[in-house]
Short mmCIF file of C-alpha atoms in Angstrom, two decimals:
data_model
loop_
_atom_site.label_atom_id
_atom_site.label_comp_id
_atom_site.label_asym_id
_atom_site.label_seq_id
_atom_site.Cartn_x
_atom_site.Cartn_y
_atom_site.Cartn_z
CA MET A 258 0.16 -0.06 -0.19
CA ASN A 259 0.91 3.68 -0.77
CA THR A 260 2.06 5.73 1.97
CA ILE A 261 0.52 9.90 1.62
CA ILE A 262 2.30 12.42 3.34
CA VAL A 263 0.82 16.01 3.38
CA HIS A 264 2.59 19.11 5.40
CA PRO A 265 -0.17 21.40 6.44
CA THR A 266 1.12 25.05 6.96
CA THR A 267 -1.67 26.00 9.73
CA PRO A 268 -2.62 24.45 12.82
CA GLU A 269 -6.11 24.92 10.97
CA GLU A 270 -5.24 22.99 8.13
CA ALA A 271 -4.17 20.45 10.49
CA SER A 272 -7.40 20.45 11.97
CA PHE A 273 -9.33 20.04 9.07
CA LEU A 274 -7.02 17.55 7.51
CA GLU A 275 -7.90 15.45 10.69
CA ASN A 276 -11.77 16.19 10.65
CA LEU A 277 -11.96 14.72 7.61
CA LEU A 278 -9.90 11.97 7.59
CA LYS A 279 -11.74 11.03 10.47
CA ARG A 280 -15.07 10.92 8.77
CA MET A 281 -13.57 9.47 5.84
CA LYS A 282 -12.20 6.57 7.92
CA PHE A 283 -9.36 6.84 7.08
CA SER A 284 -6.21 4.97 9.40
CA PHE A 285 -3.32 7.99 9.92
CA GLU A 286 -0.65 8.57 12.54
CA LYS A 287 -0.01 12.11 13.55
CA VAL A 288 3.92 12.87 13.90
CA SER A 289 5.35 16.44 15.57
CA GLU A 290 8.24 18.15 13.77
CA GLU A 291 9.92 19.97 16.05
CA ILE A 292 12.09 23.40 15.44
CA VAL A 293 14.81 23.94 16.79
CA THR A 294 16.43 27.31 16.55
CA THR A 295 19.38 28.03 18.40
CA SER A 296 21.23 31.67 18.36
CA PRO A 297 24.85 31.92 16.65
CA GLU A 298 26.62 31.61 19.59
CA GLU A 299 25.02 28.38 20.72
CA LEU A 300 25.84 27.12 17.38
CA LYS A 301 29.70 28.28 17.94
CA SER A 302 29.41 26.17 21.10
CA ILE A 303 28.37 22.89 19.94
CA ASN A 304 30.50 23.09 17.31
CA ASN A 305 34.19 23.72 19.62
CA GLY A 306 32.50 20.46 21.80
CA VAL A 307 31.82 18.27 17.90
CA ASP A 308 35.84 19.41 17.61
CA GLU A 309 36.98 18.41 20.54
CA ALA A 310 34.84 15.13 20.84
CA ASN A 311 36.89 14.82 17.79
CA ASP A 312 39.91 15.21 18.73
CA SER A 313 39.77 13.05 21.65
CA LYS A 314 39.31 16.03 24.30
CA LEU A 315 36.32 15.25 25.82
CA VAL A 316 36.71 14.88 30.26
CA ASP A 317 34.78 12.74 31.93
CA SER A 318 32.14 13.21 33.65
CA SER A 319 33.25 12.44 37.11
CA ASP A 320 35.84 15.19 36.68
CA VAL A 321 33.07 17.69 35.82
CA HIS A 322 30.99 16.97 38.51
CA GLN A 323 34.54 17.38 41.61
CA LYS A 324 34.88 20.59 39.27
CA ALA A 325 31.07 21.86 39.90
CA ARG A 326 31.40 21.09 43.08
CA ALA A 327 34.52 22.94 44.44
CA LEU A 328 32.78 26.18 42.19
CA CYS A 329 29.25 25.45 43.94
CA SER A 330 30.87 25.47 47.75
CA LYS A 331 32.79 28.74 46.96
#
């Protein structure tokens, strides 16, 4: 059987299509797409982290927790 993917552009269109499919007794599933926006600073930080991971410069999480505890206890 074929699959048809529809991309409504407004909540009203999505609601209309859902109601129409229900009335026509079509089986369907809703899948949400979440768009995440990042600032240039966040993107730079992410890219720095990826570069560090690629260069094997990651720090063990227990070391990070120890340093955080030390900073918070001051």
